PDB file of C-alpha atoms in Angstrom:
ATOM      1  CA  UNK L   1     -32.480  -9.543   6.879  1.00 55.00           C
ATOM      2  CA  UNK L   2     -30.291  -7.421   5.069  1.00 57.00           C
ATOM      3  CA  UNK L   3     -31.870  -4.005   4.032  1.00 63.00           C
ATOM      4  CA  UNK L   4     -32.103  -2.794   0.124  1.00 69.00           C
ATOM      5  CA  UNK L   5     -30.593   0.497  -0.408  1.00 63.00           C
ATOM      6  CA  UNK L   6     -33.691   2.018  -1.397  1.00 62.00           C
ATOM      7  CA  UNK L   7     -35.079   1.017   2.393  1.00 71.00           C
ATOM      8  CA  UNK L   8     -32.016   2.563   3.859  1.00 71.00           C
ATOM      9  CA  UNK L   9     -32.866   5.612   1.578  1.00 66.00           C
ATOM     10  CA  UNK L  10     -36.402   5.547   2.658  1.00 67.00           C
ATOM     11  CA  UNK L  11     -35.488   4.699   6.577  1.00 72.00           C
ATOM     12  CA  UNK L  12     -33.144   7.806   6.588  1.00 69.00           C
ATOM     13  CA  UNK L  13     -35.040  10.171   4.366  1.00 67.00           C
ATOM     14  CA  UNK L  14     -38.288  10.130   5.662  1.00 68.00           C
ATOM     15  CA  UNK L  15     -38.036  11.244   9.179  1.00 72.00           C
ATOM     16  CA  UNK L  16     -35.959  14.322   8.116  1.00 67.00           C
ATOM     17  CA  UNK L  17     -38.905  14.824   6.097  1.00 63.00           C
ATOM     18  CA  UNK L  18     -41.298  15.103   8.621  1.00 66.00           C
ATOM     19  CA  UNK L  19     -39.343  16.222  11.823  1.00 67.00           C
ATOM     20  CA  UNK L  20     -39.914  20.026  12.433  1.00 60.00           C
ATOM     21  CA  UNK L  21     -36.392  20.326  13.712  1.00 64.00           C
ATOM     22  CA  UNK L  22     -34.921  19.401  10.770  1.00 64.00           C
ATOM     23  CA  UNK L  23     -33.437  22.274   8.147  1.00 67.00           C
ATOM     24  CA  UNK L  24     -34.546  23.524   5.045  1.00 67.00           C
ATOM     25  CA  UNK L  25     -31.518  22.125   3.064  1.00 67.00           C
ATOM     26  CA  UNK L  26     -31.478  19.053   4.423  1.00 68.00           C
ATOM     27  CA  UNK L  27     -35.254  18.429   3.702  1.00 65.00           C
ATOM     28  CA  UNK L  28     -34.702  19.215   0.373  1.00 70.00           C
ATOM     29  CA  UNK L  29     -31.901  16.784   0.306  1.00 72.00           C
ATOM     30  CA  UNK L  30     -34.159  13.941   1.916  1.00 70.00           C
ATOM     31  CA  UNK L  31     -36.490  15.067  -0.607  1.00 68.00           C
ATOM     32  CA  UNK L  32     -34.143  14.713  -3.511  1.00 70.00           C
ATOM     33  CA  UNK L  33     -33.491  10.952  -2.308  1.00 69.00           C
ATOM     34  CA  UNK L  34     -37.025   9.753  -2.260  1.00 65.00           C
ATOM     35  CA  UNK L  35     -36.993  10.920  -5.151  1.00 67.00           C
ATOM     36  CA  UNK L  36     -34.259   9.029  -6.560  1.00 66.00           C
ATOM     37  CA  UNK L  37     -35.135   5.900  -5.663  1.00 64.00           C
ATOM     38  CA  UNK L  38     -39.062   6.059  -6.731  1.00 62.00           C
ATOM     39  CA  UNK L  39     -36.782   6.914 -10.286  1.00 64.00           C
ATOM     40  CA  UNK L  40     -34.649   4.430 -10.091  1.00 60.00           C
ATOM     41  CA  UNK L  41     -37.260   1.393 -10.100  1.00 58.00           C
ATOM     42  CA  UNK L  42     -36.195  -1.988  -9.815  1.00 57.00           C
ATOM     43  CA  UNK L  43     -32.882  -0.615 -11.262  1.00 57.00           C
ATOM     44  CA  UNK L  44     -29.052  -0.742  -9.420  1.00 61.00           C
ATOM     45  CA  UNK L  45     -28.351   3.247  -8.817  1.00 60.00           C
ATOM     46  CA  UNK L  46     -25.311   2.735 -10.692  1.00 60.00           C
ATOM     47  CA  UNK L  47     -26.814   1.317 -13.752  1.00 60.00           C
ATOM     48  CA  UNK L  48     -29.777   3.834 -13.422  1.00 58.00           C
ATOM     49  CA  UNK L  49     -27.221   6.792 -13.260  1.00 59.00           C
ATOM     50  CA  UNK L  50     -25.008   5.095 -16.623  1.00 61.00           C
ATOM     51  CA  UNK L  51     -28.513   4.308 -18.742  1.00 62.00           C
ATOM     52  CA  UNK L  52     -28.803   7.994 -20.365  1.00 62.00           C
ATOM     53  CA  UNK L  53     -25.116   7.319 -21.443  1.00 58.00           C
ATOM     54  CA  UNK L  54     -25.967   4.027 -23.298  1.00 59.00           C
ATOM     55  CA  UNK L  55     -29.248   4.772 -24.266  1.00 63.00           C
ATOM     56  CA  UNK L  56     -27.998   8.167 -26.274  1.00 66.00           C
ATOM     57  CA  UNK L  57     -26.374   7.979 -29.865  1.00 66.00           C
ATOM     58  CA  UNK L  58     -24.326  10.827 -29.134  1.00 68.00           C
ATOM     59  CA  UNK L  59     -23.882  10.586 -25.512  1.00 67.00           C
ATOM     60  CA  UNK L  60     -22.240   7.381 -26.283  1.00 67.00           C
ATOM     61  CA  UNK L  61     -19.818   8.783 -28.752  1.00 71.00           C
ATOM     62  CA  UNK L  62     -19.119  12.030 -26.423  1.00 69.00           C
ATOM     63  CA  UNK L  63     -18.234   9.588 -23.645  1.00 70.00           C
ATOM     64  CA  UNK L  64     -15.608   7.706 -26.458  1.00 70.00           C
ATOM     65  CA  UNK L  65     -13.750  10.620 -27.565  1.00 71.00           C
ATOM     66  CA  UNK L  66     -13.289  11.455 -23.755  1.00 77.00           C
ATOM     67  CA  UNK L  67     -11.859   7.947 -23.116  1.00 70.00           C
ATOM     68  CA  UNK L  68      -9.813   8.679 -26.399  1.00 69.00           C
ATOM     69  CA  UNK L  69      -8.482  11.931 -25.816  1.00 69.00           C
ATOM     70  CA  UNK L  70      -7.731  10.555 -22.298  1.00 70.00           C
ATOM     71  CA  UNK L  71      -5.971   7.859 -23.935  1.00 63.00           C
ATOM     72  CA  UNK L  72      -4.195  10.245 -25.856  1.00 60.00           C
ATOM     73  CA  UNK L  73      -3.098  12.817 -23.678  1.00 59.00           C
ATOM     74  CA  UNK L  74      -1.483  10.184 -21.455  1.00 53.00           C
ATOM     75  CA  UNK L  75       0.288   8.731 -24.382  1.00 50.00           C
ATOM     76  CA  UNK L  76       1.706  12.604 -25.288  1.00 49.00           C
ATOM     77  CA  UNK L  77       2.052  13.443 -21.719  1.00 48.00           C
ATOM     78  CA  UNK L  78       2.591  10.049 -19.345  1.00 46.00           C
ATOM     79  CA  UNK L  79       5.973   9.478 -21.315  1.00 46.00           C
ATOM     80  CA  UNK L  80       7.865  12.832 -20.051  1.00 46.00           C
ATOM     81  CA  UNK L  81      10.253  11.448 -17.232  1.00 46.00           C
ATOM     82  CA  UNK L  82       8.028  10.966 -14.092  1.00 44.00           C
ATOM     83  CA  UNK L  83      11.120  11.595 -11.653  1.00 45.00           C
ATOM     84  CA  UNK L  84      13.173  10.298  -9.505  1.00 47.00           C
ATOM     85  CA  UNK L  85      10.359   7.902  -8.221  1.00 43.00           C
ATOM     86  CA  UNK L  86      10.321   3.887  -8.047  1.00 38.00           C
ATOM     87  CA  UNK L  87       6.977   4.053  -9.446  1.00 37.00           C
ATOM     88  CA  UNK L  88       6.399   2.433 -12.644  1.00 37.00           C
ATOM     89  CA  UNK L  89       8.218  -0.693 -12.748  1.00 38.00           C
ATOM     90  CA  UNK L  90      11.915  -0.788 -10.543  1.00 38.00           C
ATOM     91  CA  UNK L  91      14.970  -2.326 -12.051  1.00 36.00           C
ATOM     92  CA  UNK L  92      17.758  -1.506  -9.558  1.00 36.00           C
ATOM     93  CA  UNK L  93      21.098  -1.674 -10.543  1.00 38.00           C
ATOM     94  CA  UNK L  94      24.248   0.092  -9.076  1.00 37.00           C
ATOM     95  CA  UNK L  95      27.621   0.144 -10.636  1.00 38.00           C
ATOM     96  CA  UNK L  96      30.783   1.013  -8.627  1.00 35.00           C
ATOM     97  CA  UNK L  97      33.270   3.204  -9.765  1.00 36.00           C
ATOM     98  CA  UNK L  98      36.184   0.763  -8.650  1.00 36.00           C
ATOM     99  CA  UNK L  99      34.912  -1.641 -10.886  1.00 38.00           C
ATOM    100  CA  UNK L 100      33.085  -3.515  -8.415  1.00 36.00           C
ATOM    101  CA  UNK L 101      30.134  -4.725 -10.638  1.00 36.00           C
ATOM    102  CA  UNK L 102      31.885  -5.514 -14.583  1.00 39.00           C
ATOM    103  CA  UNK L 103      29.982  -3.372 -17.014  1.00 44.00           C
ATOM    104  CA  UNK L 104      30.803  -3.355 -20.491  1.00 46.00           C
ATOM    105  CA  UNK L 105      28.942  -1.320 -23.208  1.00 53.00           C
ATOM    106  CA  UNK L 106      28.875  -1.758 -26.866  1.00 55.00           C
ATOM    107  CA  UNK L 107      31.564  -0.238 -28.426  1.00 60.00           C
ATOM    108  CA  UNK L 108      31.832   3.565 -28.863  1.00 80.00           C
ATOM    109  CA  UNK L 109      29.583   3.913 -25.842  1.00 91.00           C
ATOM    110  CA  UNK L 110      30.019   4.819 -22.821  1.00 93.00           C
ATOM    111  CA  UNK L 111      27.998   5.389 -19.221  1.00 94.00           C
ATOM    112  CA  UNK L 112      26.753   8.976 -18.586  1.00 96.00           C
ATOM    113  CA  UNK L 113      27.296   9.017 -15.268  1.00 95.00           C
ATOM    114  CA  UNK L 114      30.172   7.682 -12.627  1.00 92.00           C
ATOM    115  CA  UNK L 115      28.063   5.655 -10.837  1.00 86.00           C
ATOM    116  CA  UNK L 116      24.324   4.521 -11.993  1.00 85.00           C
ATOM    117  CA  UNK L 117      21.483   3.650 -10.583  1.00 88.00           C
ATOM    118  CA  UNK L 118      18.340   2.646 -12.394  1.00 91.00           C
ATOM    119  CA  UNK L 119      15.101   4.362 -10.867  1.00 90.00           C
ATOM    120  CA  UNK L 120      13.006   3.811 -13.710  1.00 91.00           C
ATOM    121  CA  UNK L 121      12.950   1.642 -16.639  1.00 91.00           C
ATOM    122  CA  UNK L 122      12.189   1.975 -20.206  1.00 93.00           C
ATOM    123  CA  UNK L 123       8.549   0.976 -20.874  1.00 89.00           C
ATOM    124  CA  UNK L 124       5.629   1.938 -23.197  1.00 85.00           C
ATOM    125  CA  UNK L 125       4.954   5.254 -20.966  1.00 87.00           C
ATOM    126  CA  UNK L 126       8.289   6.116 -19.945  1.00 91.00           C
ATOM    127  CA  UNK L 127      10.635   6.253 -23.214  1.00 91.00           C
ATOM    128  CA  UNK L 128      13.583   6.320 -21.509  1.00 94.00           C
ATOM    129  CA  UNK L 129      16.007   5.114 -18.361  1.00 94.00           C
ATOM    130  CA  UNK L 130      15.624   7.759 -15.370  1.00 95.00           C
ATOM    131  CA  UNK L 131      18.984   7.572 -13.307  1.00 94.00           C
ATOM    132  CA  UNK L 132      18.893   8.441  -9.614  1.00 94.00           C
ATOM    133  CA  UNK L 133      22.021  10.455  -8.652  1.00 95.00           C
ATOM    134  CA  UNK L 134      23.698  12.941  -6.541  1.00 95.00           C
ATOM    135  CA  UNK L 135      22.828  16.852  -7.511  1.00 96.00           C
ATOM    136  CA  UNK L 136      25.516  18.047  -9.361  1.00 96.00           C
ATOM    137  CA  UNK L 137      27.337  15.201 -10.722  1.00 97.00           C
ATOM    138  CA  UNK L 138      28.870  15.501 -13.993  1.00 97.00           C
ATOM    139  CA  UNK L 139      27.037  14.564 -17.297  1.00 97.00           C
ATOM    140  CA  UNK L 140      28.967  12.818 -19.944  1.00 97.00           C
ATOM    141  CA  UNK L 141      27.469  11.772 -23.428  1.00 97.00           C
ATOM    142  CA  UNK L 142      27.578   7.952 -24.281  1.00 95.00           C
ATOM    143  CA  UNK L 143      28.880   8.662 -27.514  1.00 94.00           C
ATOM    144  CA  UNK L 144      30.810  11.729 -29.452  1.00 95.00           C
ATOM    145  CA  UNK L 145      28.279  14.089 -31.263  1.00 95.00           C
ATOM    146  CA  UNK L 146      27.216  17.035 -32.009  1.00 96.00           C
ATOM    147  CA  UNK L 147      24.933  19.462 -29.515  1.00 97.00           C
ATOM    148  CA  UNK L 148      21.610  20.003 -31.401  1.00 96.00           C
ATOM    149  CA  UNK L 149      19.918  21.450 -28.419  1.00 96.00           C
ATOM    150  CA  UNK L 150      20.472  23.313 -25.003  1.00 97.00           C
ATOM    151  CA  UNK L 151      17.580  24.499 -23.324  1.00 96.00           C
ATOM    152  CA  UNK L 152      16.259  25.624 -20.384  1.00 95.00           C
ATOM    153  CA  UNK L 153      12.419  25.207 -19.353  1.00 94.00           C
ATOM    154  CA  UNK L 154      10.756  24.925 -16.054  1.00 94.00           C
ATOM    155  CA  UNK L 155       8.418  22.113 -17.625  1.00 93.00           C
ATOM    156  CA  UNK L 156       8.289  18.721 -18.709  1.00 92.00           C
ATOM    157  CA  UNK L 157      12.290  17.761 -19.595  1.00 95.00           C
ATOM    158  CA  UNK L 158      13.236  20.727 -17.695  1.00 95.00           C
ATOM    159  CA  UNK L 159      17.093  21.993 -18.433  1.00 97.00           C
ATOM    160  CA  UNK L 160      17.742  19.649 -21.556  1.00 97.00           C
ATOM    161  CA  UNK L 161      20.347  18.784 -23.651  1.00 98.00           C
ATOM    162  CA  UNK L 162      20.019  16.736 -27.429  1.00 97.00           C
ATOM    163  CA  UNK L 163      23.426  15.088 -28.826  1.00 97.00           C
ATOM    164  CA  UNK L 164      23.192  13.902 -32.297  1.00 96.00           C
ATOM    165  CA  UNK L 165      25.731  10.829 -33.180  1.00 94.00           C
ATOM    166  CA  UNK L 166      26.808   8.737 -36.145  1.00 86.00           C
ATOM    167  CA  UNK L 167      24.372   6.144 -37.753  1.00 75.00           C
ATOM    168  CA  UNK L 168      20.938   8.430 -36.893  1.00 88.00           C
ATOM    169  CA  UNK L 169      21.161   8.253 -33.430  1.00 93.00           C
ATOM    170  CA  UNK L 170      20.421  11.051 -30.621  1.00 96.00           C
ATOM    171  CA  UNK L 171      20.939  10.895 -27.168  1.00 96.00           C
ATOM    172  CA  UNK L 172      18.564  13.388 -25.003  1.00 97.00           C
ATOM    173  CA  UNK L 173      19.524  14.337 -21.102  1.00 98.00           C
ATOM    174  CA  UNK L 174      17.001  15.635 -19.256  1.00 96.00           C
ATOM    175  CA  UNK L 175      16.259  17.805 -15.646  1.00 96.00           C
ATOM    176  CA  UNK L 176      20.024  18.851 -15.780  1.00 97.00           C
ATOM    177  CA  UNK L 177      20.588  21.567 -12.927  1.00 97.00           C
ATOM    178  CA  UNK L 178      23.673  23.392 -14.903  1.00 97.00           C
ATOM    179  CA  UNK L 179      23.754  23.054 -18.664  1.00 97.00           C
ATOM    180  CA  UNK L 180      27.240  23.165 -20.170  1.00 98.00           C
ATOM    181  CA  UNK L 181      27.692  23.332 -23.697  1.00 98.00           C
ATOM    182  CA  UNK L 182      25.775  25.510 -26.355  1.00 97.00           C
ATOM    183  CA  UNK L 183      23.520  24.659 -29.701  1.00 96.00           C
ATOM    184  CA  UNK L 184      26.224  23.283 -32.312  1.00 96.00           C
ATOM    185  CA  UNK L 185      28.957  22.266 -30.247  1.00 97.00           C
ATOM    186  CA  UNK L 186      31.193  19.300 -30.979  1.00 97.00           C
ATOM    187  CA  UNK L 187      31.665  17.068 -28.060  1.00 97.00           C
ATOM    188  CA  UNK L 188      32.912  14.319 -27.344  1.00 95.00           C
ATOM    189  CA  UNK L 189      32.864  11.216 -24.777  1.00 94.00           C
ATOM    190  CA  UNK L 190      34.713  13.469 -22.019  1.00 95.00           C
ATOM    191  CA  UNK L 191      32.844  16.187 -23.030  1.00 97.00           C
ATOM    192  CA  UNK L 192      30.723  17.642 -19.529  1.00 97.00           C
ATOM    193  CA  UNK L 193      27.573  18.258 -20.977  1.00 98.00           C
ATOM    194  CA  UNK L 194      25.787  19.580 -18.045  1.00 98.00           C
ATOM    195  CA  UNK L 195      25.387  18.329 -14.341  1.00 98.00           C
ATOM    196  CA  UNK L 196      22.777  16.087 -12.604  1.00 97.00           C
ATOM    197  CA  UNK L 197      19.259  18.411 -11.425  1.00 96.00           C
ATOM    198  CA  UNK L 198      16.176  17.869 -10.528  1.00 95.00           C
ATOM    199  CA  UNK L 199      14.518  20.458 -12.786  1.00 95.00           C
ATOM    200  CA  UNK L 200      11.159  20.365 -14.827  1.00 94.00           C
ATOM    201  CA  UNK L 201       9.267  17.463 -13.856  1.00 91.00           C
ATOM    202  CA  UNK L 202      10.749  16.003 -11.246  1.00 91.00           C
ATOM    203  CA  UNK L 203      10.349  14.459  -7.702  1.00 89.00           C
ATOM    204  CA  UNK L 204      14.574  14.055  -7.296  1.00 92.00           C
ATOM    205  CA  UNK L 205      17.785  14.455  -8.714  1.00 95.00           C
ATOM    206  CA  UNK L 206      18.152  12.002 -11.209  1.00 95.00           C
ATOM    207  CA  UNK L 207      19.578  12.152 -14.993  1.00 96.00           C
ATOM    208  CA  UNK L 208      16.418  11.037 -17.607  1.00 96.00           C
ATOM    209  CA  UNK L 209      18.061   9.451 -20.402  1.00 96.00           C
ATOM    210  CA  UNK L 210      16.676   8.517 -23.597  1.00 96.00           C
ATOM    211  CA  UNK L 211      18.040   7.318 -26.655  1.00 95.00           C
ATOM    212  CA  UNK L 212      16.397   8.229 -30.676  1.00 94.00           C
ATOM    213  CA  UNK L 213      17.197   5.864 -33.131  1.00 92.00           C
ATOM    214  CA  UNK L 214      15.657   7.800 -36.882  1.00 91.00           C
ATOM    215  CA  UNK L 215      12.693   9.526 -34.513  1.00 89.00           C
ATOM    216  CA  UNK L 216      11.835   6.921 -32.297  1.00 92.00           C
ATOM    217  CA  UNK L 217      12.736   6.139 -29.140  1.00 93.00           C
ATOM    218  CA  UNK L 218      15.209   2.454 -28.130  1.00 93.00           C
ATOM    219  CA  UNK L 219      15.659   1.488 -24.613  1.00 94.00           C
ATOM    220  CA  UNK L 220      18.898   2.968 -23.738  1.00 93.00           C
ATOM    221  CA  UNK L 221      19.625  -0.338 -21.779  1.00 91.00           C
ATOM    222  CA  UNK L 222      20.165  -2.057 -24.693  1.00 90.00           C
ATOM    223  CA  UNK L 223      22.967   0.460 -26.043  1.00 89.00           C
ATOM    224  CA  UNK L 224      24.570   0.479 -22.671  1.00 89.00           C
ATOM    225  CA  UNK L 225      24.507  -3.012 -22.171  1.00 86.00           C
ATOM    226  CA  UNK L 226      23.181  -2.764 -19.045  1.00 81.00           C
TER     227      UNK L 226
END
């Protein structure tokens, strides 16, 4: 027959309780665990350990703004690029410079990079495309603009550039290795904004794209048409 856990608590407990031999902390331990499971009752250790939580007003609404600010925090924090990874949802895709694969973009756009390759798609914790690709390759932006930020930071987007473009849109480049161009600049669609790093946080080189559209973030695979 198939023991409780209380009689495996009981079979392993109570001979360290009364062998000679045995040390000081680990009799207390033994102790401890007798002790437990006279507490416990008729009651699953689990639910025995969880009741204070439910059974308390305030312990139940401590435990909620936990979960919340939990809940929060990886809403604020989850969506900064995650890297070069193939962790949260693959789409592969791979265009050829010699026009191997047809591409075509909506018009006034164009690709960022010479060749692409789609490490991590847009989704509700990840606002943007992240682009695995050789360190140092050259960063275009998919439209003409103007630079509204070049910065540098060992954290989150790491080396970071913002374009601004027609129509309320912004284009944002993130974990560059070399930044190009300066605050204010006017650049256009051969423009090299910066080059392909693996700065901030990162796991590999990879470009993180992301595309604003009036504050809020579009999947840039709809603008690129890819």
């Amino acid at each position: 027959m198939k023991k409780s856990w209380k009689s495996w608590i009981f079979s392993k407990a109570v001979p360290a309780l009364k062998s000679r031999a045995t040390p000081l902390p680990l009799k207390e331990l033994a102790f401890r665990a007798v002790r437990f499971a006279a507490a416990c009752g008729r009651s699953h250790p689990i639910s025995f350990a969880l009741r204070p939580i439910a059974a308390s007003k305030r312990l139940r609404t401590v435990t909620g703004l936990l979960v919340a600010g939990m809940a929060l925090f990886l809403a604020g924090y989850g969506p900064l690029p995650a890297g070069a990874g193939d962790w949260g949802g693959q789409v592969s895709l791979t265009v050829a410079s010699g026009g191997e694969v047809p591409l075509s973009t909506k018009p006034g756009v164009r690709l960022p990079l010479r060749t692409v390759e789609i490490s991590q798609k847009f989704w509700l914790l990840h606002p943007g495309l992240d682009m695995r690709a050789p360190m140092g390759e050259p960063i275009r932006p998919i439209m003409a603009g103007k630079v509204k930020a070049a910065e540098k930071s060992w954290f989150g987007y790491g080396n970071m550039v913002i374009v601004t473009h027609s129509g309320e849109y912004e284009s944002l480049y993130g974990h560059l290795s070399k930044i190009s161009v300066t605050k204010g600049q006017e650049v256009g669609q051969d423009t090299i904004i910066g080059d392909v790093g693996s700065t901030g946080r990162s796991t590999g080189p990879h470009l993180h794209l992301e595309i604003h559209e009036n504050g809020k973030s579009i999947n840039p695979a709809l603008i690129l048409g890819i």
